Amino acid sequence: MKRILITGKNSYIGNSFEKWVTNDDNFYVEKISLKDDTWKEISFSKFDVILHVAGIAHVSSDSKMEEQYYKVNRDLTIEVAKKAKKEGVKQFVFMSSIIVYGDSDKLDGTINVSTVPKPSNFYGNSKLQAEKGIVSLQAHNFNIVIIRPPMIYGKDSKGNYPKLAKLSKITPVFPNFPNKRSMLHIDNLCEFIRLMIGNSESGLFFPQNKEFVNTSELVQTISKMHGKKIWLTSIFNPLIKKTLKFETIKKIFGNLVYDQYLSYYYKNYQVRNFKESIELTESRK
């Protein structure tokens, strides 16, 4: 049995993973909060794995927040990892993000094995600095797993997906723009984490759904799930092309994908296809 401590008591990923392995006797899960210093008094020695998902998970342009991002996303991560190693934990799983690549400067937005991380904000840089701070702790008896997921979505998820979903339900018209994005349904992520822990892995990983997603297709699919009809038009495409340099437009219509080769794992973790994942996400149950 793998005994897992999840840092981040109210984390969407942490709570989803706990639920994912609830009926699996090979895993035992506990959760703690890192919002104050009481966690420092808790012994990690009884755990095999630390799943570190605690952190600030949204992008902010407020310069007053920069110090807090580094304090939580970088410094706290390194501190928890060092404590874990010192107290005999065998594996440390860190949830980083595709955000470390910033706004991809590749023509087609594809991230491959040679793409160098280039954060465009202090959120992305805080994650990258955390990675650099823990990778050196790797040892034969202490495995470091760094996961850089693309946009995560699922039932009750936060971030950009619910904003797009809300728009999909009310707008009658949406641009039919050709782009592609990597996404990761929460069930696929949870299964990936389960495999990482079950197989005592170490290294850098890039899980994603099997399919790349076109934003227009995504909006249309969500709309259909709710019995709505949406008209896709290319009339706005020239304007979108001219304004892709703006962050908001780029987030919606830009290209940003992982090369499928990067996301290969010898055991299947992509348990939900695109259509099924949207059905589960938009279900009223």
mmCIF file of C-alpha atoms in Angstrom:
data_model
loop_
_atom_site.group_PDB
_atom_site.id
_atom_site.type_symbol
_atom_site.label_atom_id
_atom_site.label_comp_id
_atom_site.label_asym_id
_atom_site.label_seq_id
_atom_site.Cartn_x
_atom_site.Cartn_y
_atom_site.Cartn_z
ATOM 1 C CA MET A 1 0.000 0.000 0.000
ATOM 2 C CA LYS A 2 1.157 3.517 -0.879
ATOM 3 C CA ARG A 3 0.555 6.015 1.912
ATOM 4 C CA ILE A 4 0.048 9.450 0.343
ATOM 5 C CA LEU A 5 -0.011 12.869 1.963
ATOM 6 C CA ILE A 6 -1.673 15.566 -0.145
ATOM 7 C CA THR A 7 -0.625 19.137 0.585
ATOM 8 C CA GLY A 8 -3.513 21.450 -0.187
ATOM 9 C CA LYS A 9 -6.592 20.477 1.780
ATOM 10 C CA ASN A 10 -9.062 22.253 -0.505
ATOM 11 C CA SER A 11 -7.235 21.685 -3.774
ATOM 12 C CA TYR A 12 -9.361 20.705 -6.774
ATOM 13 C CA ILE A 13 -6.682 18.305 -7.971
ATOM 14 C CA GLY A 14 -6.020 16.919 -4.498
ATOM 15 C CA ASN A 15 -9.691 16.328 -3.708
ATOM 16 C CA SER A 16 -10.273 14.792 -7.149
ATOM 17 C CA PHE A 17 -7.339 12.414 -6.735
ATOM 18 C CA GLU A 18 -8.484 11.367 -3.276
ATOM 19 C CA LYS A 19 -11.902 10.520 -4.719
ATOM 20 C CA TRP A 20 -10.306 8.729 -7.693
ATOM 21 C CA VAL A 21 -8.470 6.221 -5.465
ATOM 22 C CA THR A 22 -11.100 5.962 -2.711
ATOM 23 C CA ASN A 23 -11.954 2.340 -3.525
ATOM 24 C CA ASP A 24 -8.400 1.279 -4.365
ATOM 25 C CA ASP A 25 -6.858 -0.664 -1.481
ATOM 26 C CA ASN A 26 -3.384 0.040 -2.865
ATOM 27 C CA PHE A 27 -3.628 3.687 -1.790
ATOM 28 C CA TYR A 28 -4.196 5.445 1.518
ATOM 29 C CA VAL A 29 -4.655 9.220 1.463
ATOM 30 C CA GLU A 30 -4.459 11.993 4.028
ATOM 31 C CA LYS A 31 -4.574 15.752 3.383
ATOM 32 C CA ILE A 32 -3.107 18.740 5.182
ATOM 33 C CA SER A 33 -3.255 22.494 4.795
ATOM 34 C CA LEU A 34 -0.101 24.569 4.455
ATOM 35 C CA LYS A 35 -1.790 27.895 5.152
ATOM 36 C CA ASP A 36 -0.031 28.239 8.497
ATOM 37 C CA ASP A 37 3.103 26.716 10.023
ATOM 38 C CA THR A 38 1.379 23.852 11.888
ATOM 39 C CA TRP A 39 2.316 21.464 9.059
ATOM 40 C CA LYS A 40 5.952 21.754 10.135
ATOM 41 C CA GLU A 41 5.115 19.871 13.343
ATOM 42 C CA ILE A 42 3.556 16.952 11.452
ATOM 43 C CA SER A 43 5.791 13.962 10.879
ATOM 44 C CA PHE A 44 6.052 12.896 7.238
ATOM 45 C CA SER A 45 7.802 9.659 8.185
ATOM 46 C CA LYS A 46 4.702 7.475 7.933
ATOM 47 C CA PHE A 47 4.096 8.479 4.306
ATOM 48 C CA ASP A 48 5.566 7.003 1.138
ATOM 49 C CA VAL A 49 4.539 9.879 -1.116
ATOM 50 C CA ILE A 50 3.921 13.607 -0.904
ATOM 51 C CA LEU A 51 1.531 14.876 -3.589
ATOM 52 C CA HIS A 52 2.232 18.607 -3.530
ATOM 53 C CA VAL A 53 -0.632 20.540 -5.086
ATOM 54 C CA ALA A 54 -0.734 23.466 -2.655
ATOM 55 C CA GLY A 55 -0.028 26.816 -4.273
ATOM 56 C CA ILE A 56 -1.424 29.915 -5.923
ATOM 57 C CA ALA A 57 -2.998 28.626 -9.108
ATOM 58 C CA HIS A 58 -4.149 31.712 -11.006
ATOM 59 C CA VAL A 59 -2.340 34.319 -13.062
ATOM 60 C CA SER A 60 -2.135 37.805 -11.605
ATOM 61 C CA SER A 61 -0.689 40.951 -13.135
ATOM 62 C CA ASP A 62 -0.660 42.732 -9.782
ATOM 63 C CA SER A 63 2.993 43.414 -8.974
ATOM 64 C CA LYS A 64 2.093 43.530 -5.280
ATOM 65 C CA MET A 65 1.395 39.783 -5.491
ATOM 66 C CA GLU A 66 4.773 38.831 -6.939
ATOM 67 C CA GLU A 67 6.509 38.240 -3.615
ATOM 68 C CA GLN A 68 3.611 36.061 -2.435
ATOM 69 C CA TYR A 69 3.778 33.911 -5.568
ATOM 70 C CA TYR A 70 7.444 33.139 -4.999
ATOM 71 C CA LYS A 71 6.894 32.584 -1.286
ATOM 72 C CA VAL A 72 4.098 30.046 -1.854
ATOM 73 C CA ASN A 73 4.826 28.454 -5.224
ATOM 74 C CA ARG A 74 8.618 28.306 -4.969
ATOM 75 C CA ASP A 75 9.848 28.604 -1.386
ATOM 76 C CA LEU A 76 7.102 26.530 0.226
ATOM 77 C CA THR A 77 7.479 23.778 -2.370
ATOM 78 C CA ILE A 78 11.208 23.496 -1.737
ATOM 79 C CA GLU A 79 10.728 23.551 2.037
ATOM 80 C CA VAL A 80 8.132 20.759 1.931
ATOM 81 C CA ALA A 81 10.301 18.666 -0.400
ATOM 82 C CA LYS A 82 13.351 18.996 1.858
ATOM 83 C CA LYS A 83 11.319 17.974 4.892
ATOM 84 C CA ALA A 84 9.942 14.999 2.984
ATOM 85 C CA LYS A 85 13.403 13.805 1.997
ATOM 86 C CA LYS A 86 14.810 14.303 5.489
ATOM 87 C CA GLU A 87 11.982 12.278 7.041
ATOM 88 C CA GLY A 88 12.275 9.305 4.713
ATOM 89 C CA VAL A 89 9.490 9.881 2.178
ATOM 90 C CA LYS A 90 10.243 7.934 -1.011
ATOM 91 C CA GLN A 91 8.561 10.104 -3.644
ATOM 92 C CA PHE A 92 7.651 13.763 -4.104
ATOM 93 C CA VAL A 93 5.106 14.588 -6.824
ATOM 94 C CA PHE A 94 4.988 18.268 -7.767
ATOM 95 C CA MET A 95 2.199 19.814 -9.834
ATOM 96 C CA SER A 96 3.822 22.390 -12.074
ATOM 97 C CA SER A 97 2.186 23.755 -15.233
ATOM 98 C CA ILE A 98 2.486 24.370 -18.959
ATOM 99 C CA ILE A 99 2.600 28.019 -17.847
ATOM 100 C CA VAL A 100 6.396 27.666 -17.463
ATOM 101 C CA TYR A 101 6.620 27.939 -21.268
ATOM 102 C CA GLY A 102 4.876 31.301 -21.275
ATOM 103 C CA ASP A 103 3.419 32.360 -24.607
ATOM 104 C CA SER A 104 4.939 29.850 -26.982
ATOM 105 C CA ASP A 105 6.947 31.608 -29.694
ATOM 106 C CA LYS A 106 6.753 28.615 -32.011
ATOM 107 C CA LEU A 107 4.842 29.321 -35.231
ATOM 108 C CA ASP A 108 2.332 26.549 -34.593
ATOM 109 C CA GLY A 109 2.450 26.817 -30.794
ATOM 110 C CA THR A 110 3.870 23.308 -30.401
ATOM 111 C CA ILE A 111 6.013 22.491 -27.383
ATOM 112 C CA ASN A 112 8.468 19.681 -28.061
ATOM 113 C CA VAL A 113 11.449 18.125 -26.357
ATOM 114 C CA SER A 114 13.733 20.995 -27.416
ATOM 115 C CA THR A 115 11.429 23.829 -26.303
ATOM 116 C CA VAL A 116 13.042 25.824 -23.501
ATOM 117 C CA PRO A 117 10.766 27.132 -20.716
ATOM 118 C CA LYS A 118 10.317 30.884 -20.994
ATOM 119 C CA PRO A 119 7.812 32.167 -18.410
ATOM 120 C CA SER A 120 5.964 35.338 -19.358
ATOM 121 C CA ASN A 121 4.783 36.196 -15.827
ATOM 122 C CA PHE A 122 5.804 35.649 -12.212
ATOM 123 C CA TYR A 123 3.262 32.843 -11.799
ATOM 124 C CA GLY A 124 5.016 30.810 -14.466
ATOM 125 C CA ASN A 125 8.456 31.761 -13.184
ATOM 126 C CA SER A 126 7.558 30.820 -9.603
ATOM 127 C CA LYS A 127 6.604 27.344 -10.826
ATOM 128 C CA LEU A 128 9.795 26.996 -12.863
ATOM 129 C CA GLN A 129 11.948 28.159 -9.950
ATOM 130 C CA ALA A 130 10.228 25.594 -7.720
ATOM 131 C CA GLU A 131 11.100 22.867 -10.245
ATOM 132 C CA LYS A 132 14.744 23.933 -10.250
ATOM 133 C CA GLY A 133 14.770 24.000 -6.471
ATOM 134 C CA ILE A 134 13.546 20.428 -5.996
ATOM 135 C CA VAL A 135 15.113 18.583 -8.915
ATOM 136 C CA SER A 136 18.485 18.577 -7.190
ATOM 137 C CA LEU A 137 16.941 16.609 -4.298
ATOM 138 C CA GLN A 138 16.494 13.560 -6.536
ATOM 139 C CA ALA A 139 18.243 10.506 -5.075
ATOM 140 C CA HIS A 140 18.052 6.731 -5.332
ATOM 141 C CA ASN A 141 15.739 6.697 -2.317
ATOM 142 C CA PHE A 142 13.864 9.935 -3.067
ATOM 143 C CA ASN A 143 12.149 10.213 -6.433
ATOM 144 C CA ILE A 144 11.084 13.589 -7.786
ATOM 145 C CA VAL A 145 8.143 13.704 -10.207
ATOM 146 C CA ILE A 146 7.404 17.026 -11.920
ATOM 147 C CA ILE A 147 4.144 17.232 -13.866
ATOM 148 C CA ARG A 148 3.522 20.074 -16.321
ATOM 149 C CA PRO A 149 -0.157 19.733 -17.257
ATOM 150 C CA PRO A 150 -1.939 21.943 -19.791
ATOM 151 C CA MET A 151 -5.332 23.459 -18.927
ATOM 152 C CA ILE A 152 -7.101 21.151 -16.473
ATOM 153 C CA TYR A 153 -10.867 20.937 -16.591
ATOM 154 C CA GLY A 154 -13.681 18.854 -15.156
ATOM 155 C CA LYS A 155 -16.799 19.024 -13.053
ATOM 156 C CA ASP A 156 -16.606 22.102 -10.775
ATOM 157 C CA SER A 157 -13.163 23.074 -12.050
ATOM 158 C CA LYS A 158 -11.935 26.654 -11.894
ATOM 159 C CA GLY A 159 -9.945 28.819 -14.272
ATOM 160 C CA ASN A 160 -10.550 29.486 -17.958
ATOM 161 C CA TYR A 161 -12.753 26.503 -18.804
ATOM 162 C CA PRO A 162 -15.839 27.538 -16.764
ATOM 163 C CA LYS A 163 -15.609 31.050 -18.218
ATOM 164 C CA LEU A 164 -15.664 29.616 -21.729
ATOM 165 C CA ALA A 165 -18.440 27.194 -20.784
ATOM 166 C CA LYS A 166 -20.571 30.048 -19.467
ATOM 167 C CA LEU A 167 -20.084 31.948 -22.715
ATOM 168 C CA SER A 168 -20.986 28.827 -24.699
ATOM 169 C CA LYS A 169 -24.403 28.701 -23.051
ATOM 170 C CA ILE A 170 -25.414 32.293 -23.786
ATOM 171 C CA THR A 171 -23.814 33.438 -27.034
ATOM 172 C CA PRO A 172 -25.590 32.704 -30.345
ATOM 173 C CA VAL A 173 -22.475 33.438 -32.399
ATOM 174 C CA PHE A 174 -18.802 32.476 -32.007
ATOM 175 C CA PRO A 175 -15.752 32.788 -34.272
ATOM 176 C CA ASN A 176 -14.854 29.716 -36.314
ATOM 177 C CA PHE A 177 -11.106 30.140 -35.927
ATOM 178 C CA PRO A 178 -8.553 27.363 -36.681
ATOM 179 C CA ASN A 179 -6.433 26.782 -33.588
ATOM 180 C CA LYS A 180 -5.377 23.903 -31.383
ATOM 181 C CA ARG A 181 -4.886 23.591 -27.638
ATOM 182 C CA SER A 182 -3.724 20.847 -25.292
ATOM 183 C CA MET A 183 -6.165 20.130 -22.469
ATOM 184 C CA LEU A 184 -6.330 17.570 -19.679
ATOM 185 C CA HIS A 185 -9.521 16.235 -18.141
ATOM 186 C CA ILE A 186 -9.291 15.785 -14.381
ATOM 187 C CA ASP A 187 -9.932 12.021 -14.603
ATOM 188 C CA ASN A 188 -7.047 11.608 -17.039
ATOM 189 C CA LEU A 189 -4.814 13.580 -14.689
ATOM 190 C CA CYS A 190 -5.877 11.554 -11.650
ATOM 191 C CA GLU A 191 -5.196 8.308 -13.464
ATOM 192 C CA PHE A 192 -1.804 9.633 -14.543
ATOM 193 C CA ILE A 193 -0.916 10.554 -10.956
ATOM 194 C CA ARG A 194 -2.072 7.113 -9.806
ATOM 195 C CA LEU A 195 0.320 5.504 -12.283
ATOM 196 C CA MET A 196 3.192 7.803 -11.294
ATOM 197 C CA ILE A 197 2.779 6.800 -7.666
ATOM 198 C CA GLY A 198 2.006 3.145 -8.278
ATOM 199 C CA ASN A 199 5.086 2.756 -10.478
ATOM 200 C CA SER A 200 7.387 4.828 -8.230
ATOM 201 C CA GLU A 201 8.325 7.060 -11.143
ATOM 202 C CA SER A 202 10.741 9.964 -11.278
ATOM 203 C CA GLY A 203 11.300 12.618 -13.909
ATOM 204 C CA LEU A 204 9.522 15.312 -15.890
ATOM 205 C CA PHE A 205 6.125 14.510 -17.442
ATOM 206 C CA PHE A 206 3.649 16.173 -19.810
ATOM 207 C CA PRO A 207 0.236 14.460 -19.628
ATOM 208 C CA GLN A 208 -2.578 15.611 -21.896
ATOM 209 C CA ASN A 209 -5.760 14.335 -23.534
ATOM 210 C CA LYS A 210 -5.442 12.201 -26.651
ATOM 211 C CA GLU A 211 -7.040 14.903 -28.768
ATOM 212 C CA PHE A 212 -5.980 18.478 -29.375
ATOM 213 C CA VAL A 213 -8.906 20.847 -28.957
ATOM 214 C CA ASN A 214 -10.096 23.617 -31.252
ATOM 215 C CA THR A 215 -11.699 26.440 -29.240
ATOM 216 C CA SER A 216 -14.591 26.814 -31.673
ATOM 217 C CA GLU A 217 -15.273 23.077 -31.541
ATOM 218 C CA LEU A 218 -15.129 23.156 -27.754
ATOM 219 C CA VAL A 219 -17.645 26.000 -27.508
ATOM 220 C CA GLN A 220 -19.964 24.284 -29.973
ATOM 221 C CA THR A 221 -19.753 20.951 -28.133
ATOM 222 C CA ILE A 222 -20.559 22.538 -24.770
ATOM 223 C CA SER A 223 -23.449 24.433 -26.353
ATOM 224 C CA LYS A 224 -24.908 21.218 -27.765
ATOM 225 C CA MET A 225 -24.671 19.515 -24.385
ATOM 226 C CA HIS A 226 -27.113 22.122 -23.083
ATOM 227 C CA GLY A 227 -29.478 21.930 -26.017
ATOM 228 C CA LYS A 228 -28.316 25.245 -27.444
ATOM 229 C CA LYS A 229 -27.454 26.122 -31.014
ATOM 230 C CA ILE A 230 -24.485 28.301 -31.814
ATOM 231 C CA TRP A 231 -23.522 29.748 -35.169
ATOM 232 C CA LEU A 232 -19.837 29.572 -36.013
ATOM 233 C CA THR A 233 -18.607 32.236 -38.411
ATOM 234 C CA SER A 234 -15.241 33.082 -39.975
ATOM 235 C CA ILE A 235 -16.132 36.744 -40.443
ATOM 236 C CA PHE A 236 -14.078 37.749 -37.377
ATOM 237 C CA ASN A 237 -10.964 35.775 -38.343
ATOM 238 C CA PRO A 238 -9.002 38.670 -39.933
ATOM 239 C CA LEU A 239 -9.500 40.727 -36.762
ATOM 240 C CA ILE A 240 -8.512 37.805 -34.528
ATOM 241 C CA LYS A 241 -5.300 37.287 -36.510
ATOM 242 C CA LYS A 242 -4.382 40.938 -36.038
ATOM 243 C CA THR A 243 -5.079 40.887 -32.287
ATOM 244 C CA LEU A 244 -3.473 37.530 -31.384
ATOM 245 C CA LYS A 245 -0.633 39.466 -29.766
ATOM 246 C CA PHE A 246 -2.999 40.469 -26.959
ATOM 247 C CA GLU A 247 -2.988 38.086 -24.006
ATOM 248 C CA THR A 248 -6.751 37.545 -23.728
ATOM 249 C CA ILE A 249 -7.160 36.820 -27.448
ATOM 250 C CA LYS A 250 -4.134 34.542 -27.444
ATOM 251 C CA LYS A 251 -5.531 32.535 -24.524
ATOM 252 C CA ILE A 252 -8.734 31.877 -26.435
ATOM 253 C CA PHE A 253 -7.588 31.524 -30.042
ATOM 254 C CA GLY A 254 -3.827 30.957 -29.893
ATOM 255 C CA ASN A 255 -2.090 27.634 -30.497
ATOM 256 C CA LEU A 256 -0.478 25.926 -27.530
ATOM 257 C CA VAL A 257 0.028 22.160 -27.561
ATOM 258 C CA TYR A 258 2.418 19.507 -26.398
ATOM 259 C CA ASP A 259 3.895 17.293 -29.075
ATOM 260 C CA GLN A 260 2.041 13.994 -28.611
ATOM 261 C CA TYR A 261 5.378 12.218 -28.236
ATOM 262 C CA LEU A 262 6.073 14.155 -25.036
ATOM 263 C CA SER A 263 2.866 12.872 -23.444
ATOM 264 C CA TYR A 264 3.363 9.169 -24.169
ATOM 265 C CA TYR A 265 3.379 6.816 -21.201
ATOM 266 C CA TYR A 266 3.661 3.051 -21.499
ATOM 267 C CA LYS A 267 0.452 2.542 -19.555
ATOM 268 C CA ASN A 268 -2.770 4.206 -20.690
ATOM 269 C CA TYR A 269 -3.940 7.094 -18.542
ATOM 270 C CA GLN A 270 -6.200 8.781 -21.107
ATOM 271 C CA VAL A 271 -9.367 7.125 -19.806
ATOM 272 C CA ARG A 272 -11.706 9.864 -21.063
ATOM 273 C CA ASN A 273 -11.972 10.986 -24.683
ATOM 274 C CA PHE A 274 -12.913 14.553 -25.592
ATOM 275 C CA LYS A 275 -16.657 14.057 -26.008
ATOM 276 C CA GLU A 276 -16.993 11.948 -22.869
ATOM 277 C CA SER A 277 -14.970 14.433 -20.836
ATOM 278 C CA ILE A 278 -17.246 17.319 -21.844
ATOM 279 C CA GLU A 279 -20.337 15.254 -21.053
ATOM 280 C CA LEU A 280 -18.992 14.501 -17.573
ATOM 281 C CA THR A 281 -17.951 18.107 -17.017
ATOM 282 C CA GLU A 282 -21.251 19.618 -18.112
ATOM 283 C CA SER A 283 -23.458 16.995 -16.464
ATOM 284 C CA ARG A 284 -25.953 18.409 -13.957
ATOM 285 C CA LYS A 285 -25.378 15.441 -11.609
#
